Amino acid sequence: MPFHRFEFNQLPVSPWRNGGGETREIVSLPLGNADFDWRASIATIAQAGPFSAFNGIDRSITLLEGDGVHLYSAGQIDHRLTTIGEPFAFSGDLEVQAHLPGGSSQDFNIMTRRGRQSADVQPIAVTTALPAGHAGVIYVLRGDWQLRQPQPLTLSTRQGGWWSAMDGACQLAPLTPNALALWADIRPHNPSGG
C-alpha cells in the first residue's frame, strides 16, 4: 500500500473566490482529473456564506477546530456542527448556507462521486483494522498513532495520510492516552451489494 503522509501546514492553500475562507487539498483522485472519484481536504471557513454546490457528489464534513458552523438548506438541512470529531453527511446537490456562531471554523471534508465511490467517516480512539481493498484518509486530532504495516509509521496531531487501495489489512493504533483520529473509509460503489 503506498501510504502518502501529509502535515496540515504543508498542504497547498487555495483561497476561496468569495473571500470566505480557504481550502487545503489533501488529495483528489484520479490525480489531475477535475471529474474526481473522491476528494479529501481541510477547509477554513472565515465568514458566513454559501457552500459551492457539487451535483452528483456526496459530502461529509467534520469539525476539527473552532466554534463550529451552522449548515442550513431550506427544507433539507438544519444542522449545527459543534462537536470536534463528529462527522455530518449530506448531498452536494443541495444549496447550503454556512453560518458561523463564533469565530472561524476548520473542517475536514470528504467528497465522493455518487455511483462510483462511497465514504464512511468516523472518529476512532482505539486500535482499528483498516480493510484491504479500500481507499482511505487518516487525520490525527489528538495524541500519537502508529500505522502498523511492514514498516510502522507514527503520526502526531495535525498529521495524516491517504492511500488509494490497501494491499492487505493493517491496523491503526493509539500510542498515547486520549488519542483521537478521523478515519475516512472509502470504497468502490457496488450496485449489486455483494
Coordinates of C-alpha atoms in Angstrom, one line a residue:
M1 CA 0.0 0.0 0.0
P2 CA 1.6 3.3 -1.0
F3 CA 0.8 5.4 2.1
H4 CA 1.1 9.2 1.4
R5 CA 1.8 11.1 4.6
F6 CA 0.9 14.8 5.0
E7 CA 1.1 17.6 7.5
F8 CA -1.5 20.3 7.8
N9 CA 0.9 23.2 7.5
Q10 CA 2.5 21.7 4.3
L11 CA -0.8 21.3 2.4
P12 CA -1.3 23.7 -0.6
V13 CA -3.7 26.5 0.3
S14 CA -6.3 27.8 -2.2
P15 CA -8.3 30.9 -1.1
W16 CA -12.0 30.9 -2.0
R17 CA -13.1 33.2 -4.8
N18 CA -15.7 34.8 -2.5
G19 CA -13.1 35.5 0.2
G20 CA -15.0 33.5 2.8
G21 CA -12.2 31.0 3.5
E22 CA -9.6 28.7 2.1
T23 CA -9.1 25.1 1.3
R24 CA -6.1 22.9 1.8
E25 CA -6.4 19.9 -0.5
I26 CA -5.1 16.6 0.8
V27 CA -5.9 14.6 -2.4
S28 CA -8.2 14.4 -5.4
L29 CA -8.3 11.1 -7.3
P30 CA -7.8 10.4 -10.1
L31 CA -4.9 12.8 -9.9
G32 CA -5.2 15.8 -12.2
N33 CA -8.8 15.0 -13.2
A34 CA -11.5 17.6 -12.4
D35 CA -14.1 14.8 -12.6
F36 CA -12.8 13.2 -9.3
D37 CA -14.0 9.9 -7.9
W38 CA -13.2 11.1 -4.4
R39 CA -11.5 14.1 -2.8
A40 CA -10.3 15.0 0.7
S41 CA -9.5 18.5 2.0
I42 CA -9.4 20.7 5.1
A43 CA -11.3 23.9 4.8
T44 CA -11.2 27.1 7.0
I45 CA -14.5 28.9 7.0
A46 CA -13.8 32.5 7.9
Q47 CA -17.2 34.1 7.2
A48 CA -20.8 33.1 6.6
G49 CA -21.9 32.4 3.1
P50 CA -23.0 29.7 0.6
F51 CA -21.2 26.4 0.1
S52 CA -20.4 25.6 -3.6
A53 CA -22.8 23.0 -5.0
F54 CA -21.4 19.8 -6.3
N55 CA -24.0 17.9 -8.3
G56 CA -23.7 14.1 -8.1
I57 CA -21.4 14.3 -5.1
D58 CA -22.0 13.0 -1.5
R59 CA -20.2 15.1 1.1
S60 CA -19.1 14.6 4.7
I61 CA -17.9 17.5 6.9
T62 CA -16.3 17.1 10.4
L63 CA -15.3 19.9 12.8
L64 CA -11.6 20.0 13.5
E65 CA -11.1 23.3 15.3
G66 CA -13.0 26.5 16.1
D67 CA -16.5 27.4 17.2
G68 CA -18.3 25.3 14.6
V69 CA -20.7 26.0 11.8
H70 CA -24.5 26.0 11.3
L71 CA -25.4 24.4 8.0
Y72 CA -28.8 25.3 6.5
S73 CA -30.7 24.4 3.4
A74 CA -34.4 25.3 3.3
G75 CA -36.4 22.2 4.0
Q76 CA -33.4 19.9 3.7
I77 CA -30.7 20.6 6.3
D78 CA -30.6 22.4 9.7
H79 CA -27.5 21.1 11.4
R80 CA -25.1 22.7 13.9
L81 CA -21.6 21.2 13.6
T82 CA -20.3 21.9 17.1
T83 CA -18.6 18.7 18.3
I84 CA -15.0 18.2 17.3
G85 CA -14.6 14.8 15.5
E86 CA -18.3 14.3 14.8
P87 CA -19.0 13.9 11.1
F88 CA -22.1 15.1 9.2
A89 CA -23.0 13.7 5.8
F90 CA -25.2 15.5 3.2
S91 CA -25.8 15.7 -0.5
G92 CA -23.5 18.1 -2.5
D93 CA -26.5 18.8 -4.8
L94 CA -28.1 21.0 -2.1
E95 CA -27.7 24.7 -1.9
V96 CA -26.3 25.0 1.6
Q97 CA -25.6 28.2 3.6
A98 CA -22.9 28.2 6.3
H99 CA -23.4 30.5 9.4
L100 CA -20.7 30.9 12.0
P101 CA -21.9 31.1 15.6
G102 CA -18.5 32.4 16.7
G103 CA -15.1 32.7 15.0
S104 CA -13.7 30.8 12.1
S105 CA -14.2 27.1 11.7
Q106 CA -11.7 24.4 10.4
D107 CA -13.3 21.4 8.9
F108 CA -12.3 18.0 7.4
N109 CA -14.1 17.3 4.1
I110 CA -14.6 14.2 2.1
M111 CA -16.4 14.1 -1.2
T112 CA -17.3 11.0 -3.2
R113 CA -18.9 10.8 -6.7
R114 CA -22.2 9.1 -6.3
G115 CA -22.3 5.8 -8.2
R116 CA -18.5 5.4 -8.2
Q117 CA -17.4 5.6 -4.5
S118 CA -18.9 5.9 -1.0
A119 CA -17.3 7.0 2.2
D120 CA -17.8 6.4 5.9
V121 CA -16.1 9.0 8.1
Q122 CA -15.7 8.2 11.8
P123 CA -13.7 9.2 14.8
I124 CA -11.5 6.5 16.3
A125 CA -9.9 6.3 19.7
V126 CA -8.9 2.6 19.8
T127 CA -6.9 0.2 17.7
T128 CA -8.8 -0.1 14.4
A129 CA -8.3 -2.5 11.5
L130 CA -8.1 -0.8 8.0
P131 CA -9.7 -3.2 5.5
A132 CA -7.9 -4.5 2.4
G133 CA -9.0 -3.2 -1.0
H134 CA -10.4 0.1 0.4
A135 CA -9.0 3.6 -0.1
G136 CA -8.9 6.0 2.8
V137 CA -7.7 9.0 4.7
I138 CA -6.5 9.3 8.3
Y139 CA -6.1 12.6 10.2
V140 CA -4.9 12.9 13.8
L141 CA -6.8 15.2 16.1
R142 CA -5.0 14.4 19.3
G143 CA -2.1 12.3 20.5
D144 CA 0.2 9.9 18.7
W145 CA -0.9 7.0 16.5
Q146 CA 1.0 4.2 14.8
L147 CA 0.1 2.6 11.4
R148 CA 1.1 -1.0 11.8
Q149 CA 2.3 -2.3 8.5
P150 CA 5.6 -3.8 7.4
Q151 CA 7.3 -0.5 8.2
P152 CA 5.5 1.0 11.2
L153 CA 4.7 4.7 10.8
T154 CA 3.9 7.2 13.6
L155 CA 1.5 10.1 13.1
S156 CA 1.0 13.0 15.5
T157 CA -1.5 15.8 15.9
R158 CA -2.3 17.6 12.6
Q159 CA -0.6 14.9 10.6
G160 CA -2.3 12.2 8.5
G161 CA -2.1 10.1 5.4
W162 CA -4.1 8.8 2.5
W163 CA -4.0 5.7 0.2
S164 CA -5.8 4.7 -3.0
A165 CA -6.1 1.0 -2.1
M166 CA -5.0 -1.1 0.8
D167 CA -2.9 -4.1 -0.3
G168 CA -3.6 -6.1 2.8
A169 CA -5.4 -5.4 6.1
C170 CA -3.3 -3.3 8.6
Q171 CA -4.0 -1.6 11.9
L172 CA -4.0 2.0 13.2
A173 CA -3.3 2.0 17.0
P174 CA -3.2 4.8 19.5
L175 CA 0.2 5.3 21.3
T176 CA -0.9 7.9 23.9
P177 CA -3.9 8.3 26.2
N178 CA -6.9 10.2 24.9
A179 CA -5.7 9.9 21.3
L180 CA -8.3 10.8 18.7
A181 CA -8.2 10.4 14.9
L182 CA -10.5 10.7 12.0
W183 CA -10.7 7.8 9.5
A184 CA -12.5 8.1 6.2
D185 CA -13.1 4.6 4.8
I186 CA -13.6 5.0 1.0
R187 CA -14.8 2.1 -1.1
P188 CA -15.9 1.5 -4.7
H189 CA -19.6 1.6 -5.3
N190 CA -21.1 -1.9 -5.7
P191 CA -24.6 -1.7 -7.2
S192 CA -25.1 -5.5 -6.6
G193 CA -24.5 -5.0 -2.8
G194 CA -22.4 -8.2 -2.8

